[in-house]
mmCIF file of C-alpha atoms in Angstrom:
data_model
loop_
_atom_site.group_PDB
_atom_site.id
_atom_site.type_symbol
_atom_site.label_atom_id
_atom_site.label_comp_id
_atom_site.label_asym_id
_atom_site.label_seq_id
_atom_site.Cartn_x
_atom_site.Cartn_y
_atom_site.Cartn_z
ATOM 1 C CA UNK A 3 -1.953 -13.697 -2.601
ATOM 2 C CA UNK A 4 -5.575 -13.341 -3.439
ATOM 3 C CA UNK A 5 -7.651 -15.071 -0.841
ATOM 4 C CA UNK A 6 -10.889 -14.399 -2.498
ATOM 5 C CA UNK A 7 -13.551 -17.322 -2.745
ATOM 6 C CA UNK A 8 -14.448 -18.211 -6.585
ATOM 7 C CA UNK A 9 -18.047 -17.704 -7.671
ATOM 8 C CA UNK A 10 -20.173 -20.878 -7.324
ATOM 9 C CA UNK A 11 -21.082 -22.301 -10.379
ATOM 10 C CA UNK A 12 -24.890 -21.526 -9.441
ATOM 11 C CA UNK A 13 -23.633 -17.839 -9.763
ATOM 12 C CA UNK A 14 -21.414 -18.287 -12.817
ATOM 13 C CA UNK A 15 -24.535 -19.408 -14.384
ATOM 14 C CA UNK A 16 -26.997 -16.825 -13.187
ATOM 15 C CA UNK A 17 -24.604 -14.325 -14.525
ATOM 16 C CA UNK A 18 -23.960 -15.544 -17.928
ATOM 17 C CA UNK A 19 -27.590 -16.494 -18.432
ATOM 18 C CA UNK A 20 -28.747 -12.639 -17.404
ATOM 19 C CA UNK A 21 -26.223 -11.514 -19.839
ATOM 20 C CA UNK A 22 -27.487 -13.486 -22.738
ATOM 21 C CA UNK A 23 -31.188 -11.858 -22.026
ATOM 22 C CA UNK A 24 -29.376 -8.656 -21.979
ATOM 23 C CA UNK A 25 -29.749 -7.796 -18.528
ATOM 24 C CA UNK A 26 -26.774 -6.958 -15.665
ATOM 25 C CA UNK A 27 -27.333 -7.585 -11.922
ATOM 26 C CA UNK A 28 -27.123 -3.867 -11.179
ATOM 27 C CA UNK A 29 -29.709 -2.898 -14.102
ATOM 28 C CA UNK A 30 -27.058 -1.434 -16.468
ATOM 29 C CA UNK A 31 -26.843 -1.583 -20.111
ATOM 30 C CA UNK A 32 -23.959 -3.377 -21.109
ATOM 31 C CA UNK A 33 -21.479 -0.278 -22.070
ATOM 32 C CA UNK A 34 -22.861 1.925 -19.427
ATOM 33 C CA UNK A 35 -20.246 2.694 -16.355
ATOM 34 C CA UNK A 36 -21.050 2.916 -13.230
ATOM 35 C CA UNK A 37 -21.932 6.264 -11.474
ATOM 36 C CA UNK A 38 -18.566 8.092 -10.851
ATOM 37 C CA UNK A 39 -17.606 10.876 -8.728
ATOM 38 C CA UNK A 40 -14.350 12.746 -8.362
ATOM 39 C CA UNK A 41 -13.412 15.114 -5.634
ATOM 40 C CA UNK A 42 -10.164 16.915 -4.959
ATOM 41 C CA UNK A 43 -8.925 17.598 -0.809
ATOM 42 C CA UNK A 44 -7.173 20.963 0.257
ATOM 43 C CA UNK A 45 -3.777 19.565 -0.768
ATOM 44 C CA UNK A 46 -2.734 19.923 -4.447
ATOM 45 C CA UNK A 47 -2.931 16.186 -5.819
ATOM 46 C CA UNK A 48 -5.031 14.423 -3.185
ATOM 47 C CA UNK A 49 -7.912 13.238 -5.271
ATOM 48 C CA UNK A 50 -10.906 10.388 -4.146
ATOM 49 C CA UNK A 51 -12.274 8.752 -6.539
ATOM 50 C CA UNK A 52 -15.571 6.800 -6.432
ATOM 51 C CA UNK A 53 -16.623 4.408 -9.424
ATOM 52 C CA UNK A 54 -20.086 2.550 -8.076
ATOM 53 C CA UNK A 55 -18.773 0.647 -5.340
ATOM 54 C CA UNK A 56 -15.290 1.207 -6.112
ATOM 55 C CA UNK A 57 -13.812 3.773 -4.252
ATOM 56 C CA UNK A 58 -9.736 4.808 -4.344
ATOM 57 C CA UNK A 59 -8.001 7.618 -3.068
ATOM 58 C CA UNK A 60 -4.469 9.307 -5.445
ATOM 59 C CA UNK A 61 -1.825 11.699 -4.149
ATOM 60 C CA UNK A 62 0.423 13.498 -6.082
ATOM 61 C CA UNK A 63 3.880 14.484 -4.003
ATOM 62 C CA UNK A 64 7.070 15.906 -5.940
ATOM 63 C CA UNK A 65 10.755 16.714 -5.148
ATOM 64 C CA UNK A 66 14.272 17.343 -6.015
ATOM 65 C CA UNK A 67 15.622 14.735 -7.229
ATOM 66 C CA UNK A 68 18.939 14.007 -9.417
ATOM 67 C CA UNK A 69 17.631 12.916 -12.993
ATOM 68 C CA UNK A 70 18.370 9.591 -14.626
ATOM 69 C CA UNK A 71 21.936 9.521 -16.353
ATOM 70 C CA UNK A 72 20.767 8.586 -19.569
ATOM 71 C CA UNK A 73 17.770 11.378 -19.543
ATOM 72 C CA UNK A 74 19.709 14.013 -18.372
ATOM 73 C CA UNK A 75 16.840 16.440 -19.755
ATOM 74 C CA UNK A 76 13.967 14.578 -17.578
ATOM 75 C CA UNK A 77 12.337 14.951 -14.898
ATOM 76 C CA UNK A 78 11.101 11.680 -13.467
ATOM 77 C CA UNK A 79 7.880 10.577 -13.067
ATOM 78 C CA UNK A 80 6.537 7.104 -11.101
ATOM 79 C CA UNK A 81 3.611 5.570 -10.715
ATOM 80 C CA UNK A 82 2.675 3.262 -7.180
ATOM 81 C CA UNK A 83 0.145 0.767 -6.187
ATOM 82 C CA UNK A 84 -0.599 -0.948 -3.210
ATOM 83 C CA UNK A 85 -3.389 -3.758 -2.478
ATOM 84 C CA UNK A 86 -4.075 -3.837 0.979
ATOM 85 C CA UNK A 87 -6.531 -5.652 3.369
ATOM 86 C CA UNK A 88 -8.403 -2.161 3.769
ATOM 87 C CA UNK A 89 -9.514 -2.745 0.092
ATOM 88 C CA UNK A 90 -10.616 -5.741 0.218
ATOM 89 C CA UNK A 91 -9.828 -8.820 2.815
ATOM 90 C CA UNK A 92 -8.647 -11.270 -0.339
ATOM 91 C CA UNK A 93 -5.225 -9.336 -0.075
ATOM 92 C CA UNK A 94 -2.732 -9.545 1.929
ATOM 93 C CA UNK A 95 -0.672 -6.191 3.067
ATOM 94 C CA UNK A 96 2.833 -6.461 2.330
ATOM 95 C CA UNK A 97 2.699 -8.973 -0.473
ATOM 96 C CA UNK A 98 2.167 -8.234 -4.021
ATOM 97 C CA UNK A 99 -0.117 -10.258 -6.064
ATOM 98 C CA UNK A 100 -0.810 -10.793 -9.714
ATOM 99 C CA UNK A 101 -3.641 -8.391 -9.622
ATOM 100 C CA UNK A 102 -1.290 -5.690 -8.249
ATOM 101 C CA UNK A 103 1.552 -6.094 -10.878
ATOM 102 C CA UNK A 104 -0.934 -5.708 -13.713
ATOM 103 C CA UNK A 105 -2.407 -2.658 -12.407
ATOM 104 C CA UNK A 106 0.526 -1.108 -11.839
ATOM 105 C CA UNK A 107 1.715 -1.967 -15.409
ATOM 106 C CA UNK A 108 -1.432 -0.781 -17.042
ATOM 107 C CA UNK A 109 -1.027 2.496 -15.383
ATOM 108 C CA UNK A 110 2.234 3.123 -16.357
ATOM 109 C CA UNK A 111 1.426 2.018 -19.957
ATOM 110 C CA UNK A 112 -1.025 3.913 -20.131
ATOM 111 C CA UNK A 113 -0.346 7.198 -18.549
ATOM 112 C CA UNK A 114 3.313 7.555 -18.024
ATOM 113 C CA UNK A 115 4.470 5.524 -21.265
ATOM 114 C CA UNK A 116 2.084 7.935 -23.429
ATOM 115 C CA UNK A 117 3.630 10.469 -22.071
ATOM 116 C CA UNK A 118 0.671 12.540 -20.807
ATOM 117 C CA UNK A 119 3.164 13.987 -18.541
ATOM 118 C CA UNK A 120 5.864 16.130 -19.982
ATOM 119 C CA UNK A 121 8.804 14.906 -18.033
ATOM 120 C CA UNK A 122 10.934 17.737 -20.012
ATOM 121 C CA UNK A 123 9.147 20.515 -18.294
ATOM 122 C CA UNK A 124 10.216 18.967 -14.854
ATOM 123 C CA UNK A 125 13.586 19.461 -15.583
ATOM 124 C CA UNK A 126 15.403 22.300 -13.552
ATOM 125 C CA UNK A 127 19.157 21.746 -13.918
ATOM 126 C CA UNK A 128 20.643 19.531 -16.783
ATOM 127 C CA UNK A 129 22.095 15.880 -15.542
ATOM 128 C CA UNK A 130 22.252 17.553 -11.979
ATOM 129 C CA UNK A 131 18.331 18.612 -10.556
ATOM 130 C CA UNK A 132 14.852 17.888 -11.567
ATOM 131 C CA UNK A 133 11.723 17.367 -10.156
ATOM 132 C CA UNK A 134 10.626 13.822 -9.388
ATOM 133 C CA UNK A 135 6.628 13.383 -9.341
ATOM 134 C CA UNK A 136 4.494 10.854 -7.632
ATOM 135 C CA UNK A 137 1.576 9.218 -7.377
ATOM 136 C CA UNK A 138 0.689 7.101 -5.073
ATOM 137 C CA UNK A 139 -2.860 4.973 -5.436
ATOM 138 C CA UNK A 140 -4.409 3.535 -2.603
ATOM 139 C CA UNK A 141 -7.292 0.888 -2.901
ATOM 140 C CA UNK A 142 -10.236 1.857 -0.119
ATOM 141 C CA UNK A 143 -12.972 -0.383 -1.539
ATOM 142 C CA UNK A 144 -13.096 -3.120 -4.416
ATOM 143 C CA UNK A 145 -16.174 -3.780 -6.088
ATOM 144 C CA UNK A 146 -14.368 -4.040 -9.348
ATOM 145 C CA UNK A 147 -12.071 -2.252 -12.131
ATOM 146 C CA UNK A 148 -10.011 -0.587 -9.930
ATOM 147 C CA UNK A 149 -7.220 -0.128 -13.752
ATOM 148 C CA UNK A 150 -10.098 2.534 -14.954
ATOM 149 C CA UNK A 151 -10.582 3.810 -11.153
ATOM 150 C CA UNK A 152 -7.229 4.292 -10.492
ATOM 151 C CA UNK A 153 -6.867 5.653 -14.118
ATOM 152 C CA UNK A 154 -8.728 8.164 -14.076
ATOM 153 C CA UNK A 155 -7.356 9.213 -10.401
ATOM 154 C CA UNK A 156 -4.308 9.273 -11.603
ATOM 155 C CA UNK A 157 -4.855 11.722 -14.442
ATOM 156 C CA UNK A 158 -7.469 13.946 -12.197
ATOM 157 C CA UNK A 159 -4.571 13.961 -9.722
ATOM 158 C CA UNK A 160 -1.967 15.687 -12.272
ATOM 159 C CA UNK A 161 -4.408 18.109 -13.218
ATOM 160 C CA UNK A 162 -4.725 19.378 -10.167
ATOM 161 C CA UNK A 163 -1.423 19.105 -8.605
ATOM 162 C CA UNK A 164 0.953 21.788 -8.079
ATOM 163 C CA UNK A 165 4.604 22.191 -7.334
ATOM 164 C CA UNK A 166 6.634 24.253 -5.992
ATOM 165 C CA UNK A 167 8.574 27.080 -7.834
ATOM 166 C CA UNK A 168 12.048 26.860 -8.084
ATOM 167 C CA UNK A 169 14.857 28.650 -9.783
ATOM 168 C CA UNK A 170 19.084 28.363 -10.365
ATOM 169 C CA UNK A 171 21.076 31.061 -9.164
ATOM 170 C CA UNK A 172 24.827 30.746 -9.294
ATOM 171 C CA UNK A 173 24.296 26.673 -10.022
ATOM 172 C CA UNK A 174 22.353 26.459 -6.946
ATOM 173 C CA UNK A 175 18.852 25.376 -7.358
ATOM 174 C CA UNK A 176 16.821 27.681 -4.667
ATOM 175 C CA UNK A 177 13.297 25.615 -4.133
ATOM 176 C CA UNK A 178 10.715 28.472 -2.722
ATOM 177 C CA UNK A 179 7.701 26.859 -0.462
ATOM 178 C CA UNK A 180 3.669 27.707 -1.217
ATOM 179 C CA UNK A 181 3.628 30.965 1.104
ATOM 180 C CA UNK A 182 6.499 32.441 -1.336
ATOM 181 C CA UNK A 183 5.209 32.013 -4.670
ATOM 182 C CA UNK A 184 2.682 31.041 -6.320
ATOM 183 C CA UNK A 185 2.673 26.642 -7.248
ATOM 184 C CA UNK A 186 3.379 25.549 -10.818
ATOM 185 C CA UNK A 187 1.136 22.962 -12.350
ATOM 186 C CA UNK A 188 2.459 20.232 -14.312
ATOM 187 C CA UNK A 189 2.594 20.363 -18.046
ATOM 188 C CA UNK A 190 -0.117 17.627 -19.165
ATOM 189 C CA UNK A 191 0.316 16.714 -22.955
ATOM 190 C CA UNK A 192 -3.118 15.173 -23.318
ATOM 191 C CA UNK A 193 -5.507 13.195 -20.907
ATOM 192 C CA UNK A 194 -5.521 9.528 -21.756
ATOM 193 C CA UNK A 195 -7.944 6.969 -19.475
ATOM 194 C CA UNK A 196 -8.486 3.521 -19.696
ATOM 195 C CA UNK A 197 -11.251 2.099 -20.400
ATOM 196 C CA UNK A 198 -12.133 -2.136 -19.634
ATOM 197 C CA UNK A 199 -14.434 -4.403 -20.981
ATOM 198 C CA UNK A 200 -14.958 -8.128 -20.304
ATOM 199 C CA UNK A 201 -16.094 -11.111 -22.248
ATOM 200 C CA UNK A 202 -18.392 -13.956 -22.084
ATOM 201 C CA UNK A 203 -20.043 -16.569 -23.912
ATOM 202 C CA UNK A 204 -17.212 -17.102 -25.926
ATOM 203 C CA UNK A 205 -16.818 -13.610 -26.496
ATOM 204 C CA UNK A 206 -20.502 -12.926 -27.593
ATOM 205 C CA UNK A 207 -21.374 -10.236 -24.723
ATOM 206 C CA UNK A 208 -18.885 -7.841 -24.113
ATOM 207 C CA UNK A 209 -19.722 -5.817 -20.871
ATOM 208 C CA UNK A 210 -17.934 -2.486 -20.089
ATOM 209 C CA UNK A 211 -17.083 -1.639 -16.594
ATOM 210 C CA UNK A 212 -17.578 -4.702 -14.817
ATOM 211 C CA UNK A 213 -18.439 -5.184 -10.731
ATOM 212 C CA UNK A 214 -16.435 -7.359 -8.772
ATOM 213 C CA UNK A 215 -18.586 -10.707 -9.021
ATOM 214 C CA UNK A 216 -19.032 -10.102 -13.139
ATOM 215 C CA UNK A 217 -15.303 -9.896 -13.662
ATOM 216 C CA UNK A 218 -14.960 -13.836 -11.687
ATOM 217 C CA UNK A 219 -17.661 -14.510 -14.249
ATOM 218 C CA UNK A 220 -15.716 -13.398 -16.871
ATOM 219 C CA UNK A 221 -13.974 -15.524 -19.616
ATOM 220 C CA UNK A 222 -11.269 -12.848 -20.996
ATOM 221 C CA UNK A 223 -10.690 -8.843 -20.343
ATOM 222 C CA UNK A 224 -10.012 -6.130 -23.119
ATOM 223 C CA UNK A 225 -8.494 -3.134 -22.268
ATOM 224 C CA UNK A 226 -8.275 0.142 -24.289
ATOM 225 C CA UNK A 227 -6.251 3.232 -23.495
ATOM 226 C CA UNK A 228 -7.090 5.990 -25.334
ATOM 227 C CA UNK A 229 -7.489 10.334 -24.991
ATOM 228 C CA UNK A 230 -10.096 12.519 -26.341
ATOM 229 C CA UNK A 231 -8.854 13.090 -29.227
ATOM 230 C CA UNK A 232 -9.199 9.218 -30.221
ATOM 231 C CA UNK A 233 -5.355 8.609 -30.187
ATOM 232 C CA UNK A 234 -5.058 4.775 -28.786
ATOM 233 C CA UNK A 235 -2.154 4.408 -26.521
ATOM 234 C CA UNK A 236 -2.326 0.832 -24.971
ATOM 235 C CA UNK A 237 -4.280 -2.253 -26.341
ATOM 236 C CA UNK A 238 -4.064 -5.451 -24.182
ATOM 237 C CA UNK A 239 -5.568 -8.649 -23.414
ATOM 238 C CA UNK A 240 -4.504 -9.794 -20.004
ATOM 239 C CA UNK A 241 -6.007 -13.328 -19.659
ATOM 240 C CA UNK A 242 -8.562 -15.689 -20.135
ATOM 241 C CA UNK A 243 -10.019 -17.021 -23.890
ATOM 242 C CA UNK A 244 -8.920 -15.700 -26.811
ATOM 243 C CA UNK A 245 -10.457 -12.145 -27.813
ATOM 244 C CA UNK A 246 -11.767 -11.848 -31.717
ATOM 245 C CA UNK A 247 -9.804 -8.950 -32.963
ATOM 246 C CA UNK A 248 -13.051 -6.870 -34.042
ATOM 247 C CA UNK A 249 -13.662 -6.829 -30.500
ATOM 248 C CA UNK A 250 -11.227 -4.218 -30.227
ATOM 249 C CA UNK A 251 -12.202 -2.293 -33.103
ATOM 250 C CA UNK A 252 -16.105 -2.205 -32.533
ATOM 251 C CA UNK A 253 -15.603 -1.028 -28.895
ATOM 252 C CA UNK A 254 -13.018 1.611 -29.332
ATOM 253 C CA UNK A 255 -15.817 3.581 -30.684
ATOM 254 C CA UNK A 256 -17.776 2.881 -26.855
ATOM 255 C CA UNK A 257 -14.335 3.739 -25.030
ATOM 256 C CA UNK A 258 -14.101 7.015 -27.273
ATOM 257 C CA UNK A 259 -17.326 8.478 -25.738
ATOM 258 C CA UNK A 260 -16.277 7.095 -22.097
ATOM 259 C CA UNK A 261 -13.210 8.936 -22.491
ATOM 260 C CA UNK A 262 -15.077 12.087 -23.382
ATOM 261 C CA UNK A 263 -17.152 12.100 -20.683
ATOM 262 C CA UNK A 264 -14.935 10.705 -17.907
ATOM 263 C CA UNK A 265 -12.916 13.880 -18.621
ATOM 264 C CA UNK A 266 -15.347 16.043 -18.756
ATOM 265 C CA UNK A 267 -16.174 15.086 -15.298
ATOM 266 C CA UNK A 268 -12.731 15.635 -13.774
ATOM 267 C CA UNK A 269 -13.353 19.339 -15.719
ATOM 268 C CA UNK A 270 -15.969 19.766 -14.090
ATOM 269 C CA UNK A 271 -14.397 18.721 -10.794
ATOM 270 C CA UNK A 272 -11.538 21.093 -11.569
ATOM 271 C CA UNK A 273 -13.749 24.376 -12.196
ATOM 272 C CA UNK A 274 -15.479 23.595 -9.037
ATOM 273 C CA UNK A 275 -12.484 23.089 -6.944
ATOM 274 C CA UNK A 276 -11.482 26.403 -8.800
ATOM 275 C CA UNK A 277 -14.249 28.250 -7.619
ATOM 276 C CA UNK A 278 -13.962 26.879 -4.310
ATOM 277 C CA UNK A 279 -10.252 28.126 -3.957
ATOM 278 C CA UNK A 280 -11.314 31.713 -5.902
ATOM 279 C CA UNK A 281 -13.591 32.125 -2.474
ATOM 280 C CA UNK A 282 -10.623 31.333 -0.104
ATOM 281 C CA UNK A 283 -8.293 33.898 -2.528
ATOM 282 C CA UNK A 284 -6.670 31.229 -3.446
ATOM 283 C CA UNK A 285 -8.064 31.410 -7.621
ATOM 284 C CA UNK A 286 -4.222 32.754 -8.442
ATOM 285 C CA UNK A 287 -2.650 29.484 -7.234
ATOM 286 C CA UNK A 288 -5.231 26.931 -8.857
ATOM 287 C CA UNK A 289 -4.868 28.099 -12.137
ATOM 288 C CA UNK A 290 -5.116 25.300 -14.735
ATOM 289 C CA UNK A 291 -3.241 26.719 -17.789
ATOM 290 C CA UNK A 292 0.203 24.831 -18.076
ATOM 291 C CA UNK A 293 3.439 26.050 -18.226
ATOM 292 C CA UNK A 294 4.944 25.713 -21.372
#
């Protein structure tokens, strides 16, 4: 249940009427994003994520698992969100909300369904073992666009996660732990994000990255999935007004760039987590070439 007071109309107003003299409340241009920063913790997986106010934190976990009967070849790969009252004091822990089901479904379109995770690679012994990966998203702070936030931790997360090694010997899979040999990162296929924009004015501004108070101003949301390479992977319109259709095809030029850059922070994020773990002797176990 969102518990969240509506904008007055006084603010409504003062919103849309900035907007139409081209100016935001924090001072952006309209397809500028917020300042983001991405950080990785000791553990493989554990990334924080902080997207202007918006701040999340994403951990990757894995284990054996039996695969799914009708992908006895797969590994399996799952994607959770919770809202809880340390995000923000509109939700309610325990209870899932509309907010909360969409997220989770753009995630998974987005990510999982594009398979930027080879699920193939996870698989250790046919129909009987595979690896089962994680990631778990947890909301810290809400200031707005927490699909792109969590996005983007998400990806960053599977980059830098690593698994344990394991083997089959006589039909017994033999898992060894981090002190044994040296962790396997997963085999990423490409690095798709999501990038949002919202509407107003009957779909005369278009805004990307919107704060918390300019998304309860908003008529309508457009969201565009999408990897470097300019390969789209998930178009939707959530809610709200109607969208015009070249909406989506003037701004998937914008999200193109985004993408580019978004990822060229987590890079950079990686190589300095890298060199970080190259000090500590760890640089053998964070390579980022995949196993193929």
């Amino acid at each position: 249940m969102n518990k969240e007071a509506p904008l007055s109309i006084a603010e409504r107003d003062f919103i849309l009427n900035a907007l139409r003299e081209d100016v935001r409340l924090d001072g952006r241009e309209a397809d500028q994003f917020r300042p983001l920063t991405v950080s990785f913790g000791d553990e493989y997986g554990h990334v924080k994520v902080q997207l202007g106010k918006t701040s999340l934190i994403v951990r990757i976990s894995s284990e054996v698992s039996k695969p799914r009967d009708d992908r006895p070849f797969d590994g399996i790969f799952t994607i959770a969100l919770e809202l809880t009252a340390m995000g923000s004091p509109a939700w309610d822990n325990g209870r899932q909300g509309d907010l909360e089901t969409y997220v989770t479904n753009v995630l998974d379109r987005v990510v999982r369904h594009s398979n930027a995770l080879d699920t193939e690679s996870l698989c250790i012994l046919k129909g009987v073992s595979c690896w089962s990966v994680r990631a778990d998203v947890h909301i810290t702070d809400y200031d707005g666009n927490i699909v792109d936030a969590a996005c983007i931790g998400v990806m960053a997360g599977l980059q830098h996660f690593r698994r344990p090694d394991a083997v089959v010997k006589d039909g017994q899979v033999i898992v060894y732990g981090l002190d044994e040999r040296v962790p396997v990162p997963l085999n990423i296929t490409h690095k798709p994000l999501s990038i949002t924009f919202h509407t107003f004015d009957e779909g005369k501004r278009v805004i990307l990255d919107a704060t918390r108070k300019e998304e309860q101003a908003a008529e309508a949301d457009v969201v565009i999935g999408m990897n470097g390479a300019g390969d789209v992977c998930y178009l939707s319109k959530f809610s709200g007004s109607p969208v015009e259709a070249m909406v989506f095809v003037s701004k998937t030029t914008v999200a193109l760039n985004q993408v580019k850059e978004i990822n060229g922070i987590i890079d950079k994020a990686l190589q300095t987590d890298l060199a970080k773990r190259s000090k500590n002797g760890l640089a053998e176990e964070s390579r980022a070439e995949n196993y193929r």
